[in-house]
Short mmCIF file of C-alpha atoms in Angstrom, two decimals:
data_model
loop_
_atom_site.label_atom_id
_atom_site.label_comp_id
_atom_site.label_asym_id
_atom_site.label_seq_id
_atom_site.Cartn_x
_atom_site.Cartn_y
_atom_site.Cartn_z
CA MET A 1 -0.31 -0.11 -0.10
CA ASP A 2 1.21 3.27 -1.43
CA ILE A 3 0.57 5.90 1.60
CA ASP A 4 0.50 9.89 0.34
CA PHE A 5 2.05 11.64 2.58
CA THR A 6 0.08 14.95 2.17
CA ARG A 7 -3.05 13.05 2.55
CA LEU A 8 -1.65 11.88 5.78
CA ARG A 9 -1.29 16.01 6.84
CA TYR A 10 -4.62 16.39 6.07
CA PHE A 11 -6.02 13.85 7.78
CA VAL A 12 -3.91 14.66 10.59
CA ALA A 13 -5.01 18.60 10.17
CA VAL A 14 -8.54 17.39 10.44
CA ALA A 15 -7.82 15.40 13.28
CA ASP A 16 -6.79 18.51 15.26
CA GLU A 17 -9.64 20.84 14.05
CA LEU A 18 -12.33 18.13 13.76
CA HIS A 19 -13.58 20.96 11.33
CA PHE A 20 -13.05 20.42 7.85
CA LYS A 21 -13.34 24.32 6.97
CA ARG A 22 -10.79 25.21 9.93
CA ALA A 23 -8.30 22.78 9.04
CA ALA A 24 -8.50 23.79 5.29
CA ASP A 25 -8.02 27.18 6.40
CA LYS A 26 -5.20 26.22 8.22
CA LEU A 27 -3.67 24.60 5.33
CA MET A 28 -4.57 27.40 2.72
CA ILE A 29 -6.53 25.16 0.39
CA THR A 30 -10.40 25.11 0.00
CA PRO A 31 -12.66 22.23 1.86
CA PRO A 32 -14.04 20.73 -1.18
CA PRO A 33 -10.27 19.17 -2.81
CA LEU A 34 -9.44 18.81 1.45
CA SER A 35 -12.58 16.24 1.71
CA LYS A 36 -11.33 14.94 -1.47
CA GLN A 37 -7.83 13.77 -0.41
CA ILE A 38 -9.51 12.43 2.86
CA LYS A 39 -12.01 10.27 1.22
CA LEU A 40 -9.00 8.57 -1.12
CA LEU A 41 -7.19 7.92 2.44
CA GLU A 42 -9.91 6.01 3.62
CA LYS A 43 -10.97 4.23 0.07
CA GLU A 44 -6.91 3.73 0.77
CA LEU A 45 -7.60 2.11 3.80
CA GLY A 46 -10.29 0.33 3.78
CA GLY A 47 -12.15 2.54 6.24
CA PRO A 48 -13.95 5.49 7.25
CA LEU A 49 -11.33 7.92 9.68
CA PHE A 50 -13.82 10.20 10.88
CA GLU A 51 -17.19 10.04 11.77
CA ARG A 52 -19.18 12.67 9.77
CA GLY A 53 -22.41 14.26 11.95
CA TYR A 54 -24.52 17.09 10.68
CA HIS A 55 -22.42 19.52 13.27
CA GLU A 56 -20.09 17.94 14.36
CA VAL A 57 -16.33 15.70 12.92
CA ARG A 58 -15.48 12.78 15.68
CA LEU A 59 -12.38 10.59 14.82
CA SER A 60 -13.88 7.12 13.84
CA PRO A 61 -12.92 3.99 15.90
CA LEU A 62 -9.24 3.56 13.18
CA GLY A 63 -9.21 6.67 12.89
CA GLU A 64 -8.53 7.16 16.94
CA ARG A 65 -5.73 3.86 15.84
CA LEU A 66 -4.05 5.60 13.04
CA VAL A 67 -4.00 9.15 13.93
CA GLY A 68 -1.29 8.64 16.72
CA PRO A 69 1.16 6.95 14.15
CA ALA A 70 0.22 9.60 11.31
CA ARG A 71 1.84 12.54 13.57
CA GLU A 72 4.78 9.72 14.43
CA ILE A 73 5.35 8.86 9.86
CA LEU A 74 5.33 13.44 9.16
CA ARG A 75 7.37 13.74 12.15
CA GLN A 76 9.85 11.35 10.79
CA VAL A 77 9.98 13.19 7.64
CA GLU A 78 10.08 15.99 8.48
CA ASP A 79 13.18 14.90 10.30
CA PHE A 80 14.62 12.99 7.31
CA LYS A 81 14.23 16.58 5.25
CA ALA A 82 16.34 18.61 7.57
CA VAL A 83 18.95 15.14 7.67
CA ALA A 84 19.36 15.68 3.82
CA THR A 85 19.19 19.18 3.99
CA GLN A 86 21.88 19.81 6.30
CA GLY A 87 23.69 16.90 4.43
CA VAL A 88 23.28 18.92 1.04
CA GLN A 89 23.28 22.54 2.43
CA GLY A 90 25.46 22.10 5.89
CA LEU A 91 24.20 22.50 8.94
CA ALA A 92 20.61 23.99 9.12
CA PRO A 93 19.97 27.41 10.17
CA ILE A 94 17.72 27.64 13.48
CA ARG A 95 14.82 29.37 12.93
CA VAL A 96 13.88 31.35 15.31
CA SER A 97 10.19 33.56 15.34
CA ALA A 98 9.37 36.47 17.69
CA THR A 99 6.34 38.05 18.89
CA ALA A 100 5.56 41.33 17.10
CA TYR A 101 4.21 42.17 20.23
CA ALA A 102 7.71 42.06 22.57
CA PRO A 103 8.72 45.67 22.82
CA SER A 104 10.92 46.74 20.20
CA ASP A 105 14.04 47.41 21.70
CA LEU A 106 13.84 43.35 22.67
CA LEU A 107 13.25 42.53 19.19
CA GLY A 108 16.29 44.33 18.39
CA GLU A 109 18.51 42.94 20.68
CA LEU A 110 18.06 39.28 19.90
CA GLU A 111 18.36 40.53 16.04
CA THR A 112 21.71 41.60 17.18
CA VAL A 113 22.69 38.08 19.34
CA LEU A 114 21.36 35.93 16.47
CA ALA A 115 23.85 37.28 14.49
CA SER A 116 26.30 37.18 16.42
CA LEU A 117 25.82 33.43 17.39
CA PRO A 118 28.57 30.84 15.58
CA GLY A 119 26.20 28.54 14.24
CA PRO A 120 23.23 29.81 11.02
CA THR A 121 19.48 31.28 12.32
CA GLU A 122 16.95 32.47 10.58
CA PHE A 123 15.11 35.15 12.10
CA SER A 124 11.44 36.32 11.37
CA VAL A 125 8.34 38.29 13.18
CA PRO A 126 5.47 36.31 12.68
CA GLY A 127 2.66 38.15 14.57
CA SER A 128 0.86 37.19 17.96
CA ALA A 129 2.63 35.33 20.45
CA ALA A 130 -0.04 32.51 19.43
CA GLU A 131 0.83 32.29 15.62
CA VAL A 132 4.48 32.24 17.13
CA THR A 133 3.28 29.21 19.38
CA ALA A 134 1.55 27.51 16.05
CA LYS A 135 4.93 27.30 14.12
CA LEU A 136 6.91 25.51 16.95
CA ILE A 137 4.28 23.36 16.94
CA ALA A 138 3.78 23.04 13.05
CA GLY A 139 7.97 22.21 12.91
CA GLN A 140 8.40 25.81 11.31
CA SER A 141 10.30 27.48 13.48
CA GLU A 142 12.38 25.60 16.27
CA VAL A 143 12.77 28.77 18.75
CA GLY A 144 10.07 31.05 19.34
CA LEU A 145 10.34 34.96 22.14
CA ILE A 146 6.55 34.86 23.35
CA HIS A 147 4.97 36.37 26.29
CA LEU A 148 4.25 34.15 29.64
CA PRO A 149 2.88 32.40 31.04
CA ALA A 150 2.85 29.54 28.28
CA THR A 151 -0.83 27.85 28.48
CA ASP A 152 -0.05 24.78 25.82
CA LYS A 153 2.15 21.67 27.66
CA ARG A 154 4.10 20.75 25.06
CA LEU A 155 6.52 23.48 25.40
CA ARG A 156 9.56 24.47 27.47
CA HIS A 157 10.73 27.84 27.66
CA LYS A 158 13.38 29.95 29.54
CA VAL A 159 12.89 33.08 30.96
CA VAL A 160 14.69 36.16 28.93
CA ALA A 161 13.30 39.39 30.31
CA ARG A 162 10.88 40.86 32.48
CA TYR A 163 8.92 44.35 32.06
CA GLN A 164 7.62 45.91 35.10
CA GLY A 165 3.98 47.17 34.00
CA GLY A 166 3.71 51.25 33.13
CA ILE A 167 0.92 53.87 32.53
CA ALA A 168 0.57 56.40 29.79
CA VAL A 169 -1.24 59.44 30.40
CA ARG A 170 -1.93 63.41 28.89
CA PHE A 171 0.97 65.88 30.25
CA ASP A 172 -1.98 67.54 32.40
CA ASP A 173 -3.41 64.38 34.06
CA PRO A 174 -3.56 63.89 37.78
CA LEU A 175 -1.42 61.66 37.53
CA ALA A 176 1.03 62.76 34.84
CA ALA A 177 3.32 64.20 38.56
CA ARG A 178 3.41 60.65 40.44
CA GLU A 179 6.56 59.59 40.11
CA SER A 180 4.62 56.02 40.64
CA VAL A 181 1.07 54.72 40.64
CA SER A 182 -0.63 51.77 42.12
CA ILE A 183 -2.95 49.28 39.46
CA GLU A 184 -5.99 50.16 42.06
CA GLU A 185 -5.75 53.84 41.38
CA LEU A 186 -7.62 53.56 37.62
CA ARG A 187 -10.51 52.13 39.15
CA ASP A 188 -12.40 55.21 38.70
CA ARG A 189 -10.77 55.91 35.38
CA ASP A 190 -11.04 54.52 31.30
CA VAL A 191 -8.61 51.97 30.34
CA ALA A 192 -6.68 51.60 27.11
CA ILE A 193 -4.78 48.39 26.60
CA ASP A 194 -5.83 47.61 22.95
CA PHE A 195 -2.00 47.42 22.09
CA ALA A 196 -2.63 43.78 22.73
CA ARG A 197 -6.29 43.40 20.51
CA PRO A 198 -4.18 40.94 18.09
CA ASN A 199 -4.13 38.90 20.39
CA PRO A 200 -6.89 37.36 22.15
CA VAL A 201 -5.17 35.50 25.12
CA VAL A 202 -2.69 38.08 25.94
CA LEU A 203 -6.08 41.13 26.10
CA ALA A 204 -8.03 38.22 27.45
CA GLY A 205 -5.54 37.76 30.25
CA LEU A 206 -4.70 41.72 31.00
CA THR A 207 -8.85 41.94 31.10
CA ARG A 208 -8.82 39.01 34.23
CA ARG A 209 -6.04 40.70 35.86
CA LEU A 210 -7.46 44.21 35.91
CA ASN A 211 -10.79 43.12 36.70
CA ARG A 212 -9.53 41.27 39.72
CA LYS A 213 -7.99 44.47 40.96
CA GLY A 214 -11.42 46.06 40.31
CA VAL A 215 -10.24 48.30 37.05
CA HIS A 216 -13.57 47.39 34.96
CA ARG A 217 -14.19 50.87 32.39
CA ILE A 218 -11.95 48.74 30.00
CA VAL A 219 -12.75 50.84 26.93
CA ARG A 220 -11.97 49.94 22.94
CA THR A 221 -9.21 52.78 21.01
CA THR A 222 -8.60 50.93 17.70
CA ASN A 223 -9.37 48.08 15.53
CA GLN A 224 -6.06 48.05 14.21
CA ARG A 225 -3.17 45.73 14.24
CA GLY A 226 -0.22 47.99 15.31
CA GLY A 227 -2.85 50.51 16.50
CA GLU A 228 -0.07 52.06 19.05
CA VAL A 229 -0.43 56.00 17.26
CA GLU A 230 -3.92 55.55 17.04
CA MET A 231 -3.88 54.66 20.66
CA ALA A 232 -1.85 56.94 21.73
CA THR A 233 -4.55 59.94 20.10
CA GLN A 234 -7.18 58.56 21.87
CA VAL A 235 -5.22 58.76 24.91
CA PHE A 236 -4.73 62.51 24.41
CA ASN A 237 -8.24 63.17 22.75
CA ARG A 238 -10.05 61.31 25.19
CA HIS A 239 -7.61 61.99 28.62
CA LEU A 240 -7.68 57.48 28.57
CA VAL A 241 -4.68 55.94 30.79
CA ALA A 242 -3.28 53.10 28.56
CA VAL A 243 -1.60 50.24 30.75
CA VAL A 244 1.62 49.40 28.86
CA SER A 245 5.39 48.11 29.56
CA TYR A 246 7.52 50.43 31.40
CA ALA A 247 9.75 50.43 28.14
CA PRO A 248 10.65 54.12 27.52
CA ASP A 249 13.98 53.05 24.72
CA SER A 250 10.79 51.05 22.84
CA PHE A 251 8.81 51.81 20.33
CA ILE A 252 5.82 52.47 22.50
CA GLY A 253 7.47 54.26 24.81
CA LYS A 254 8.81 56.53 23.04
CA ILE A 255 5.02 57.10 21.51
CA PHE A 256 4.59 57.94 25.29
CA SER A 257 7.62 60.16 25.70
CA PRO A 258 6.83 63.89 26.73
CA PRO A 259 6.29 67.01 26.45
CA GLU A 260 2.54 65.35 25.32
CA PHE A 261 2.39 62.20 27.12
CA LYS A 262 3.70 60.90 30.39
CA LEU A 263 4.96 57.20 31.16
CA ILE A 264 5.24 56.72 34.84
CA PRO A 265 5.76 52.89 36.40
CA VAL A 266 3.23 50.83 38.20
CA ASP A 267 4.02 49.63 42.00
CA GLU A 268 5.19 46.09 41.52
CA SER A 269 3.62 45.04 44.45
CA THR A 270 0.29 45.97 43.06
CA TRP A 271 1.09 44.84 39.09
CA ALA A 272 3.49 41.71 38.73
CA PRO A 273 5.65 42.47 35.92
CA ALA A 274 5.25 41.08 32.60
CA GLU A 275 7.36 38.12 31.17
CA ILE A 276 8.90 37.05 27.84
CA GLY A 277 11.00 33.81 27.63
CA LEU A 278 12.19 31.88 24.73
CA ALA A 279 10.53 28.51 24.02
CA TRP A 280 10.89 24.95 22.43
CA VAL A 281 8.65 22.57 21.81
CA PRO A 282 10.94 19.17 22.45
CA ASP A 283 8.56 16.89 20.51
CA ARG A 284 9.11 18.93 17.23
CA VAL A 285 12.87 19.04 17.85
CA GLN A 286 13.58 15.39 18.83
CA SER A 287 17.15 15.20 16.37
CA ARG A 288 18.16 18.69 16.83
CA LEU A 289 17.27 18.92 20.44
CA ALA A 290 20.73 19.36 22.09
CA GLU A 291 21.31 22.09 19.78
CA VAL A 292 18.46 23.73 19.68
CA GLU A 293 18.85 23.94 24.20
CA LEU A 294 22.30 25.36 23.45
CA THR A 295 21.46 28.07 20.89
CA VAL A 296 18.28 29.07 23.47
CA GLU A 297 21.66 28.85 26.59
CA GLN A 298 23.54 31.11 23.96
CA ILE A 299 20.66 33.12 23.07
CA ALA A 300 19.73 33.99 26.88
CA ASP A 301 23.19 34.67 28.19
CA ARG A 302 24.40 36.99 25.17
CA LEU A 303 21.01 39.09 25.60
CA GLY A 304 22.11 38.94 29.44
CA PRO A 305 19.65 39.68 32.53
CA VAL A 306 17.12 41.53 30.67
CA ASP A 307 15.03 43.93 33.10
CA ARG A 308 13.29 47.01 32.49
CA GLY A 309 11.74 48.89 35.25
CA ALA A 310 12.18 52.12 37.26
#
């Protein structure tokens, strides 16, 4: 029996999503050819892989038995290709992806460190931490820079940066004269956290943390990805308080620089600092695990302890 690896990949994608449309979107194809390839695979295997209902898709008993071996076959294929690449081109690069929502000064330092490493690397900034995590799990990156905590249990991580919380207000705001504030002082203010809007996980986490501190007047300022300038405009025009990282040297820190604004650190006893880490998925880099972990240590050592605060 000859099995098409592409069909195996399609099978695993549907098994992951249990939804043909979402799986098709993940594979960047349309649902009809995906459904056709699954049916051809089922014909080759001699039985259905999925039980298809009107509102749901479930793995069949045969699908339950085969999804694990399918994942292992695909992993071995990726390892085979990596070994082949090393044989033809020399040492394969370590692919490092970073969330675009990390402070820009940290991203700049990371890129400089990667250029100084003895081994080859490839650097990309695909988007949110969720997108970086997806690339790690899919085997499209070996190392990722993400905001912590990491909810996916498949990830290992090493903390490399810590950023004290901060707020940004208009220059004539009553809080602008303060050297620091407590997060509870924002309970009667309209608060913006829209810099995190493109990352629903981060946004939801920030909202829950603020709610637990009694801050409930969280307002929407922008729909834009990377809408920091629009948020600053709204802070100025509507006298909002923006909750951000206290990172004066970053892009967002410079947007909220004087004279129009004041960037103020938040007392750490009232608002825990944000942590950023390097993450990897051991199951996806088995043949290179020692190399990947060595690279993580090298990056962490050369970055040094990044601790941004007042």
